[in-house]
Short mmCIF file of C-alpha atoms in Angstrom, two decimals:
data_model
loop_
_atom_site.label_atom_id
_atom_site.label_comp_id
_atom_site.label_asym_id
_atom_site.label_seq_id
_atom_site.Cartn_x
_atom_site.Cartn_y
_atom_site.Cartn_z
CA UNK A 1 -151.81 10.66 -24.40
CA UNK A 2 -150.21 7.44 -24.41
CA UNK A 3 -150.18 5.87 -28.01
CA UNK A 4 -151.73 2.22 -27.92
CA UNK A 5 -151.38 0.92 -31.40
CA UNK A 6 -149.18 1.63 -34.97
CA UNK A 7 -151.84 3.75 -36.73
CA UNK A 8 -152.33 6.53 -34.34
CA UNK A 9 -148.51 7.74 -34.94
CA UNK A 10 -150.47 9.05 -38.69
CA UNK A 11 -152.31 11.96 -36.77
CA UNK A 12 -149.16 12.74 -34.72
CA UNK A 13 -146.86 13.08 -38.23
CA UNK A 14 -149.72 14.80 -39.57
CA UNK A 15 -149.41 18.03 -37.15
CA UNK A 16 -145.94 17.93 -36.90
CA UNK A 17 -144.92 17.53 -40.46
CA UNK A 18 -145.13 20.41 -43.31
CA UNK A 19 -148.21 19.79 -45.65
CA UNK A 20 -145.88 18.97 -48.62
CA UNK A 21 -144.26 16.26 -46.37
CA UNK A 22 -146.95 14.32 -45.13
CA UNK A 23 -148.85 14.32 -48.08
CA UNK A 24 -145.93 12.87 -49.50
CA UNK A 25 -145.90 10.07 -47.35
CA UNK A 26 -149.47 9.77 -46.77
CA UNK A 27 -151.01 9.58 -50.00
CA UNK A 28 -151.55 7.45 -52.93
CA UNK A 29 -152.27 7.24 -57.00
CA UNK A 30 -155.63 8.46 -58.44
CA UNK A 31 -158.34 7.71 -56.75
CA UNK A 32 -156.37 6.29 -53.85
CA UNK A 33 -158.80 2.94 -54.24
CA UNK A 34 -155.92 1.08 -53.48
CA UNK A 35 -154.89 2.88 -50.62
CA UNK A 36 -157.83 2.28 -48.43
CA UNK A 37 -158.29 -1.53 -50.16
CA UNK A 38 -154.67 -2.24 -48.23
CA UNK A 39 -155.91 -1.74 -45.15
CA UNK A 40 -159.83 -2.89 -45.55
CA UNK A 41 -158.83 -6.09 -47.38
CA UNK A 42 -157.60 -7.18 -44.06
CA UNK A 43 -161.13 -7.15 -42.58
CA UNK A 44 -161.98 -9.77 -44.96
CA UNK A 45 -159.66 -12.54 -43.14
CA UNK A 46 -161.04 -13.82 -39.59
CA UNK A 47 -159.62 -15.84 -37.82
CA UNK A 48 -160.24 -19.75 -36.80
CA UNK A 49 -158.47 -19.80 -33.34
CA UNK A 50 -157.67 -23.33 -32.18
CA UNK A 51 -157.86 -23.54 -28.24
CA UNK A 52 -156.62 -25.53 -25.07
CA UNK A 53 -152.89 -25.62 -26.61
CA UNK A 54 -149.96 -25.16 -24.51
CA UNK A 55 -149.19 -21.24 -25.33
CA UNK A 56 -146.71 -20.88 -22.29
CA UNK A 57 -143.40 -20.62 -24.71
CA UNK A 58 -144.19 -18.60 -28.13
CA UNK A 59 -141.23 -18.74 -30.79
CA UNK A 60 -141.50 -15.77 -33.50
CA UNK A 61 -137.82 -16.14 -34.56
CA UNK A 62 -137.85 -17.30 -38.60
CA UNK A 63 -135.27 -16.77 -41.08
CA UNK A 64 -134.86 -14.56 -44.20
CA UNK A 65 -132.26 -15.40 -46.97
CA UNK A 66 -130.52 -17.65 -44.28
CA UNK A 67 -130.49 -14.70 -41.82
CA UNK A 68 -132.23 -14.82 -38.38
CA UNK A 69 -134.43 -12.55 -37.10
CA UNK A 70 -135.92 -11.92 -34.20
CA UNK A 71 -139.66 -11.76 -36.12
CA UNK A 72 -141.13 -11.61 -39.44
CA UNK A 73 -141.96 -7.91 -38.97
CA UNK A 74 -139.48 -6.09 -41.44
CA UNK A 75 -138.66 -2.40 -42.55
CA UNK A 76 -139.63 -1.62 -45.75
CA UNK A 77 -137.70 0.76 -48.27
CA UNK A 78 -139.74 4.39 -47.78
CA UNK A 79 -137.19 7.51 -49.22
CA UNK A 80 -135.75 10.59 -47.88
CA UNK A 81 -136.38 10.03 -44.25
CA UNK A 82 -134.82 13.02 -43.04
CA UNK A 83 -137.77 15.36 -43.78
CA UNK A 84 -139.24 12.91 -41.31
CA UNK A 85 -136.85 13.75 -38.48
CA UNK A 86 -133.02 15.05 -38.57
CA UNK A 87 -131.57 11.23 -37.69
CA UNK A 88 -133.77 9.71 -40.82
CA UNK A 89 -132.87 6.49 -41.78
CA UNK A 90 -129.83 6.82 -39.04
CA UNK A 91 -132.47 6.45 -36.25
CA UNK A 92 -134.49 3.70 -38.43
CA UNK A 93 -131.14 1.51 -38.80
CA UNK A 94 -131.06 1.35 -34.83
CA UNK A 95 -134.46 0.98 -34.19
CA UNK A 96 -134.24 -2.07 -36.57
CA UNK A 97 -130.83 -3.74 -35.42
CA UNK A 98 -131.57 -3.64 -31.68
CA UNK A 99 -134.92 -5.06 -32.10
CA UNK A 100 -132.95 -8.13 -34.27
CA UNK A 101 -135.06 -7.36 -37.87
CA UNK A 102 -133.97 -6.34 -41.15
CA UNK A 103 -134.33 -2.89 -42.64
CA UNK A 104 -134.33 -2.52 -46.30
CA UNK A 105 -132.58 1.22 -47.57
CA UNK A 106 -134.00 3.22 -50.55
CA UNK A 107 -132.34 4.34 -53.20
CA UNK A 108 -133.92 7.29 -52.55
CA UNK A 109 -132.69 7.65 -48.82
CA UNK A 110 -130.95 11.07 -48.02
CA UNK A 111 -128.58 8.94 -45.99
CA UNK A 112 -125.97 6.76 -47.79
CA UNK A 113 -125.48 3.16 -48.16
CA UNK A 114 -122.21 4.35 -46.16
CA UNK A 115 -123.88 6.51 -43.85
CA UNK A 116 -126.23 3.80 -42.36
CA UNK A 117 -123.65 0.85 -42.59
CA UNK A 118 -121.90 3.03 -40.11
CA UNK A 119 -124.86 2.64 -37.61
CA UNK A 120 -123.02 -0.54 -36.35
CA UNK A 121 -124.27 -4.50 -36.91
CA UNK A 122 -127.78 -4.97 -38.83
CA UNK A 123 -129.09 -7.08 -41.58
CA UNK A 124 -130.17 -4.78 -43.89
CA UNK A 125 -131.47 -5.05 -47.64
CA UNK A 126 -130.76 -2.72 -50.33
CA UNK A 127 -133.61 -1.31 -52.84
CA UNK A 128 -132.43 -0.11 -55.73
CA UNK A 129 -134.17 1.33 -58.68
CA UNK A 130 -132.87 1.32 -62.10
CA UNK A 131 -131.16 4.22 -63.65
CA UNK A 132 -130.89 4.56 -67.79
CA UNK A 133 -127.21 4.96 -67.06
CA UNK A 134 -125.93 1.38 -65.63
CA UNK A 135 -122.91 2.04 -64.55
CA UNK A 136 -124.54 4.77 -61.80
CA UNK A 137 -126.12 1.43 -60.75
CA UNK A 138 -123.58 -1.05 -60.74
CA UNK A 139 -121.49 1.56 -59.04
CA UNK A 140 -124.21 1.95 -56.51
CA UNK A 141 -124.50 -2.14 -56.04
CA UNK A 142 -121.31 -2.49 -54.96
CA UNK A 143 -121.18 0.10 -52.55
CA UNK A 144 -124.35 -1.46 -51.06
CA UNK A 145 -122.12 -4.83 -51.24
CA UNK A 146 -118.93 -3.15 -49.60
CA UNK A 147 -121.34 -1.33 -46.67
CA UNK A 148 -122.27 -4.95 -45.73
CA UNK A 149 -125.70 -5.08 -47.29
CA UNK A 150 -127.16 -8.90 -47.46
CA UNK A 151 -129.41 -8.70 -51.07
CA UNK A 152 -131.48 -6.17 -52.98
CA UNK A 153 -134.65 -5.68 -52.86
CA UNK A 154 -135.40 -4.63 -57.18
CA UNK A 155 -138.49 -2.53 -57.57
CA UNK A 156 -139.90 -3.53 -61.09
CA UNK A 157 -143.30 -1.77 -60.59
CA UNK A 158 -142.10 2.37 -61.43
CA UNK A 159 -141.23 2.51 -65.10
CA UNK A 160 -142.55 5.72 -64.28
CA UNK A 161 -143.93 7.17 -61.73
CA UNK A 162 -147.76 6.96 -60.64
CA UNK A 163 -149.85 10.21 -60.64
CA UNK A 164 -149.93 11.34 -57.13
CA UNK A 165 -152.09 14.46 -57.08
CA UNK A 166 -151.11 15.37 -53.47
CA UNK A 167 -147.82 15.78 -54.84
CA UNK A 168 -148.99 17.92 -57.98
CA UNK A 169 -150.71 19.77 -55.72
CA UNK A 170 -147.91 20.83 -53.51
CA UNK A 171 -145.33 20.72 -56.02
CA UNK A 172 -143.99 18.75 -54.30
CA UNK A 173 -139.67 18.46 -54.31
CA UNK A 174 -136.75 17.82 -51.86
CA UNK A 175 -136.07 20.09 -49.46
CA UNK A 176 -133.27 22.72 -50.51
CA UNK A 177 -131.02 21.02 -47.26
CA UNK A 178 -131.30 17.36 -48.14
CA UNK A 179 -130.04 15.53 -51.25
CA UNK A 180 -130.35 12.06 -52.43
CA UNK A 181 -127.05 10.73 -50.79
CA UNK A 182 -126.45 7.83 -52.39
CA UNK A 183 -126.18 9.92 -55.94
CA UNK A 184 -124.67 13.02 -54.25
CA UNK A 185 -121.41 12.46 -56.47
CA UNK A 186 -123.19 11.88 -59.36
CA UNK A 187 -125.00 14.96 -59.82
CA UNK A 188 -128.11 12.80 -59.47
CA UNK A 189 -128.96 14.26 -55.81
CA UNK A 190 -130.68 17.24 -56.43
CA UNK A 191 -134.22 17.60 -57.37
CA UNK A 192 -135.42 20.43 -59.45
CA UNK A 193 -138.48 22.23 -58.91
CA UNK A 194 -140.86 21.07 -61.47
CA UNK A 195 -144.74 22.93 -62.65
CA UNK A 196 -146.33 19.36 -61.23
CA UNK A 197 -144.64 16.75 -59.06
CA UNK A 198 -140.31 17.14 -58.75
CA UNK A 199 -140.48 13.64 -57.95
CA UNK A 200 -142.52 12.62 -61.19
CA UNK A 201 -139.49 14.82 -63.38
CA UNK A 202 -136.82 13.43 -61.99
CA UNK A 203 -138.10 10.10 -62.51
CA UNK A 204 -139.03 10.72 -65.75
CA UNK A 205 -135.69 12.50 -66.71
CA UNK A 206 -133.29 9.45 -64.77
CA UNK A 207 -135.13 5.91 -64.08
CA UNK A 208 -135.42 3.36 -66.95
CA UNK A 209 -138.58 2.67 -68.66
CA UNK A 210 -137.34 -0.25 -70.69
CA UNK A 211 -136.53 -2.06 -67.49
CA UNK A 212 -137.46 -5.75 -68.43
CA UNK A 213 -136.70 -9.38 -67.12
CA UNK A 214 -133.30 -9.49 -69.24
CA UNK A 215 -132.33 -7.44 -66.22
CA UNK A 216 -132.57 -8.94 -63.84
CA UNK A 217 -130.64 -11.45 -65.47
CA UNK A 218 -127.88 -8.50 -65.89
CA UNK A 219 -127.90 -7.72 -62.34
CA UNK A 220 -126.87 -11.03 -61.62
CA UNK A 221 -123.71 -10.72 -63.35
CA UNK A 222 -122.99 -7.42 -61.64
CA UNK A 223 -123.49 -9.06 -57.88
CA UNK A 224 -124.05 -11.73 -55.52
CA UNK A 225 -125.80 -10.56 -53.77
CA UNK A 226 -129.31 -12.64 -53.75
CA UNK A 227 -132.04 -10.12 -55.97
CA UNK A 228 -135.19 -9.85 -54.37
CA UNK A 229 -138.26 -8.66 -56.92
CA UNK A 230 -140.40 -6.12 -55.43
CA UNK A 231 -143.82 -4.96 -57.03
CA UNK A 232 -145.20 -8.80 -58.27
CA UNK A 233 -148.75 -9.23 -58.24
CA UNK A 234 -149.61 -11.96 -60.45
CA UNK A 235 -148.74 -15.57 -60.75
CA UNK A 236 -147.41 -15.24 -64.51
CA UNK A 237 -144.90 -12.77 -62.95
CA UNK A 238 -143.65 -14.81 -60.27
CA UNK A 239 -142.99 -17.45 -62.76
CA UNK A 240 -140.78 -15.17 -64.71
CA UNK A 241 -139.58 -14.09 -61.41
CA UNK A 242 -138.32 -17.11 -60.61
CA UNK A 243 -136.90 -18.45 -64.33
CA UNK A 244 -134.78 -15.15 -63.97
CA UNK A 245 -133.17 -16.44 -61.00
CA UNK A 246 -134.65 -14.17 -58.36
CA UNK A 247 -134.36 -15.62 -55.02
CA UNK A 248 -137.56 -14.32 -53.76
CA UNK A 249 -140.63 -11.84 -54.59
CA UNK A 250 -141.91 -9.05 -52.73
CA UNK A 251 -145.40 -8.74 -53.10
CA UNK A 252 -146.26 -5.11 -53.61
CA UNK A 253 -148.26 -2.38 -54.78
CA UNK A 254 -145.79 0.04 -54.25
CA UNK A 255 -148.27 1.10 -50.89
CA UNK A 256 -150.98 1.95 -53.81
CA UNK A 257 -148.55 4.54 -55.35
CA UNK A 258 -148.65 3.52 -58.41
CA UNK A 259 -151.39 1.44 -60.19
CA UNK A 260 -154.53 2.81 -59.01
CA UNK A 261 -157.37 -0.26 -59.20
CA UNK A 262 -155.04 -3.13 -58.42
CA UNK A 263 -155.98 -5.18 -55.87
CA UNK A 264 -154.38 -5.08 -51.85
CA UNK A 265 -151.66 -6.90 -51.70
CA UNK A 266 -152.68 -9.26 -49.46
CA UNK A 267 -155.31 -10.25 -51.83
CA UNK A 268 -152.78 -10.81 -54.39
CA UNK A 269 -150.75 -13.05 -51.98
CA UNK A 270 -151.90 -16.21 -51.92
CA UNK A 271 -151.82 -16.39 -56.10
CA UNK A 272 -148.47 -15.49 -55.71
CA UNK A 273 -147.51 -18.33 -53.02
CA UNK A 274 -149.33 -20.86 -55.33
CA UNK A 275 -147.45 -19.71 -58.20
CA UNK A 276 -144.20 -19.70 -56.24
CA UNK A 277 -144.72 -23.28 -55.12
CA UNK A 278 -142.35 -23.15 -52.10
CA UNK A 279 -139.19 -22.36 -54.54
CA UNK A 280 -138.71 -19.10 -53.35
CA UNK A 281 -139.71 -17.30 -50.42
CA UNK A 282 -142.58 -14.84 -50.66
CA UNK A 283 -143.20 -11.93 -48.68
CA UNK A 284 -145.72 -8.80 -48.74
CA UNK A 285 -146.01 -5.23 -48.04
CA UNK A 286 -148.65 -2.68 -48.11
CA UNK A 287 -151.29 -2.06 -45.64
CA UNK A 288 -149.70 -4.14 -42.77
CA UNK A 289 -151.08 -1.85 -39.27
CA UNK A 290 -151.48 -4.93 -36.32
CA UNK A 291 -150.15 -8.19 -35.52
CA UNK A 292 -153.04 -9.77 -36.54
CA UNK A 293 -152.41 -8.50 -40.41
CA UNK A 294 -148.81 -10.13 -39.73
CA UNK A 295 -150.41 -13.32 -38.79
CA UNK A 296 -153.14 -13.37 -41.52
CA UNK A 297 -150.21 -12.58 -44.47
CA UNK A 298 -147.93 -15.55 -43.01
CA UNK A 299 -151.33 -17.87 -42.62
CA UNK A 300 -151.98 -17.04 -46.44
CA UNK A 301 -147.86 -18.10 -47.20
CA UNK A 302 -145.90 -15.03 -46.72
CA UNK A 303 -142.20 -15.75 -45.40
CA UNK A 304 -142.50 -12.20 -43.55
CA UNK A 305 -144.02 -8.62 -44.05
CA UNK A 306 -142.23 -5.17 -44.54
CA UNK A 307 -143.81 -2.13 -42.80
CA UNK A 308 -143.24 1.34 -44.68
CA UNK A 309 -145.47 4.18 -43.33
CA UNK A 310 -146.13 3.12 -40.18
CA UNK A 311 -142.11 3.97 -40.04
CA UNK A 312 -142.14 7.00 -41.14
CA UNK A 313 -144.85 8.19 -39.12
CA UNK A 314 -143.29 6.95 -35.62
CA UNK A 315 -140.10 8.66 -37.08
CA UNK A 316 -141.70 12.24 -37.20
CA UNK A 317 -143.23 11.74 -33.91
CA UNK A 318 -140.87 10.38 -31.66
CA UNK A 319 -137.73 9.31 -33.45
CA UNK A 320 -135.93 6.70 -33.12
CA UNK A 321 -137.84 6.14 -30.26
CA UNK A 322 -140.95 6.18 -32.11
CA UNK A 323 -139.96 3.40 -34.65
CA UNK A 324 -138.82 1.23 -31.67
CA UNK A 325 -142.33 1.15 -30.57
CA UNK A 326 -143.92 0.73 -33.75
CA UNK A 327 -142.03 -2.74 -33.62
CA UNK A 328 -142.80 -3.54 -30.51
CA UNK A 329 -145.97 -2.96 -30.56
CA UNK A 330 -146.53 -5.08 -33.66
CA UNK A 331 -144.12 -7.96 -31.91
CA UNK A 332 -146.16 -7.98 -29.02
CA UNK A 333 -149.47 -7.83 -30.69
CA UNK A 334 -148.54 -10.59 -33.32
CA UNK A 335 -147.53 -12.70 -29.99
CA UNK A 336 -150.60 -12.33 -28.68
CA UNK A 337 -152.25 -13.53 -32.56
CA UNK A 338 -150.30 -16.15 -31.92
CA UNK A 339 -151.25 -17.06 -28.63
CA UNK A 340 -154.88 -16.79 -28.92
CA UNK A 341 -154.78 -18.63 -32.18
CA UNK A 342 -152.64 -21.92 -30.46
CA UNK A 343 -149.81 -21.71 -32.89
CA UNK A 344 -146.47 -21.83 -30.64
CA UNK A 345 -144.22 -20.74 -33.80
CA UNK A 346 -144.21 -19.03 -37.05
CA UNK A 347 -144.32 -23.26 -38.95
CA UNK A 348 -147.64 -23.65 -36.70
CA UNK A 349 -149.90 -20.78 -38.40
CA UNK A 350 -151.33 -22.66 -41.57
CA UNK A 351 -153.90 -21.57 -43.94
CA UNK A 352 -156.82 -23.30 -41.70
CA UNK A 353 -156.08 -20.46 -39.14
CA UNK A 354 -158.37 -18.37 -40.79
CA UNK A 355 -160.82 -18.29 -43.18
CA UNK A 356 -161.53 -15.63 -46.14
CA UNK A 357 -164.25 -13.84 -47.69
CA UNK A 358 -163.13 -16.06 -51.05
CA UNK A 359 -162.65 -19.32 -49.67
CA UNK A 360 -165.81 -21.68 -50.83
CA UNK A 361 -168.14 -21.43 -48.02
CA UNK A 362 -168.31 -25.43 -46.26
CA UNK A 363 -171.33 -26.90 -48.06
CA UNK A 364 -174.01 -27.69 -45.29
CA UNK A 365 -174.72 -31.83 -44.44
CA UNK A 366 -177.94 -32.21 -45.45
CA UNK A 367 -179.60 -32.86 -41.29
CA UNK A 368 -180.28 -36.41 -40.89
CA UNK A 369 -183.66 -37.21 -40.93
#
């Protein structure tokens, strides 16, 4: 059966992949409210085409940090790719160069900063979480800075980790054959089996609950590289974001991972662009399945939108191959959004492209008598 659009790759990981896998991937925190409110918040955004414009030539080029791409379609951070297929984040580091967009690696990835730089050319990103012990982290910033990495993408929403019952559930760990390459050396790769989630222990055991604005100050003395905060969902926060010196915000919900009950991210965008005030680039993550979601975040303000399971999910079914196709397809149907909505480049979608189930309904002219 030929596959037609990004979301029917779930059903194909879901036979192929253990249980303990694709629950892993597939699931969210609690209740997993937020998890379906990623993808129904969408529905609440139509669109307000605008016809008989020239639509012959269609530009979707933009840029990201000062980097060009060939779309604002970008590869979110999802870990240990590898128990998605052999090539993991190998395969995803192609798929993304040679269709010209960024991927972002995760700390977590069970390939190494190393490992992927040695792919060949790519913008890529770097996310890194915060370990109590700095120096494992400023060791790990500059390898991501010697491999070529462009910025880092800082998740600030996982002082610990969210409660994930799939994961209790299946105990779920690291496969015995694949470590966390990036701490391999470090005696941080391994995860121990654990009576609930492995994940949730060795979070608790080696990531940083008093992570706090101060550093992100810190991490600018340690790099660069330009720090990109991942996991902002309110306007006070992208204020502080952008005191601290980030140089943009990611606006996340960690794919409803964490905070069960907070709202989709794409209905914590535009606050976030208001707050923002065209300092910093925003962008946004979390629920993104079709080129029209890509059109409605970047109508709303978003610079560009990362993609995280629809990647992993092409992965375990085709590969490489698979995550090629999951870009296309969005490309393709985001050029068609485009078309059918007369805006001939990314600076022609504007917020009167659509219209939202929040926006103040038009008051009615009273009919003339």
């Amino acid at each position: 059966m030929e596959i037609t659009n990004v979301s029917e790759y779930e059903a194909i990981a879901k036979q192929k992949l253990p249980k303990m896998v694709f629950d892993y991937y597939a699931s969210g925190a609690e209740d997993q409210w937020t998890l379906a409110e990623n993808r129904n918040a969408f529905s609440r955004i139509l669109f307000r085409p605008r016809i008989l414009i020239d639509v012959s030539k269609i530009d979707m080029t933009t840029t990201v940090l000062g980097f060009k791409i060939s779309m604002p379609i970008m590869i979110a951070p999802t870990a240990m790719q590898k128990m998605a297929h052999p090539e993991g984040e190998y395969a995803t580091a192609r798929a993304a160069s040679s269709a010209g967009t960024i991927m972002t690696l995760s700390s977590w990835a069970t390939s190494s900063v190393e490992e992927v730089a040695s792919t060949g050319p790519g913008i890529r990103f770097f996310q890194l979480y915060v370990y109590k012990d700095r120096n494992v982290v400023a060791q790990l910033v500059r390898r991501a800075e010697r491999a070529g990495f462009k910025a880092i993408a800082l998740t600030v929403d996982t002082p610990r980790l969210g409660r994930r019952e799939a994961d209790i559930k299946n105990r779920f760990t690291l496969p015995p054959f694949l470590t966390l390459k990036n701490f391999e050396g470090l005696e941080l790769g391994k995860m121990n089996e654990a009576s609930d989630s492995g994940l949730a222990s060795y979070v608790a055991g080696q990531i940083d609950r008093s992570l706090s604005w101060k550093d992100v100050k810190w991490l600018q003395t340690i790099t660069t590289l330009p720090i990109l905060v991942k996991g902002v969902l309110t306007a006070e926060d992208t204020r502080l974001a952008i005191q601290c010196g980030a140089a943009g915000i990611i606006v996340s919900n960690h794919g409803a991972r964490q905070l069960d009950y907070v709202p989709a991210t794409i209905m914590a965008l535009e606050e976030v662009v208001k707050a923002a005030q065209g300092r910093v680039p925003v962008f946004v993550d979390g629920g993104v399945r079709r080129g029209t979601d890509v059109f409605k975040a970047l109508a709303l303000g978003a610079s560009g939108i990362f993609i995280g399971r629809p990647v992993v999910f092409s992965l375990a079914a085709e590969g490489e191959a698979g995550v090629r196709k999951v870009l296309q397809m969005l490309r393709d149907e985001f050029e068609l959004t485009m078309a059918l909505s007369g805006c001939r480049s990314i600076q022609e979608i504007t917020r009167n492209h659509i219209v939202t189930d929040w926006d103040v309904p038009h008051p009615r002219r009273a009919p003339r008598l």
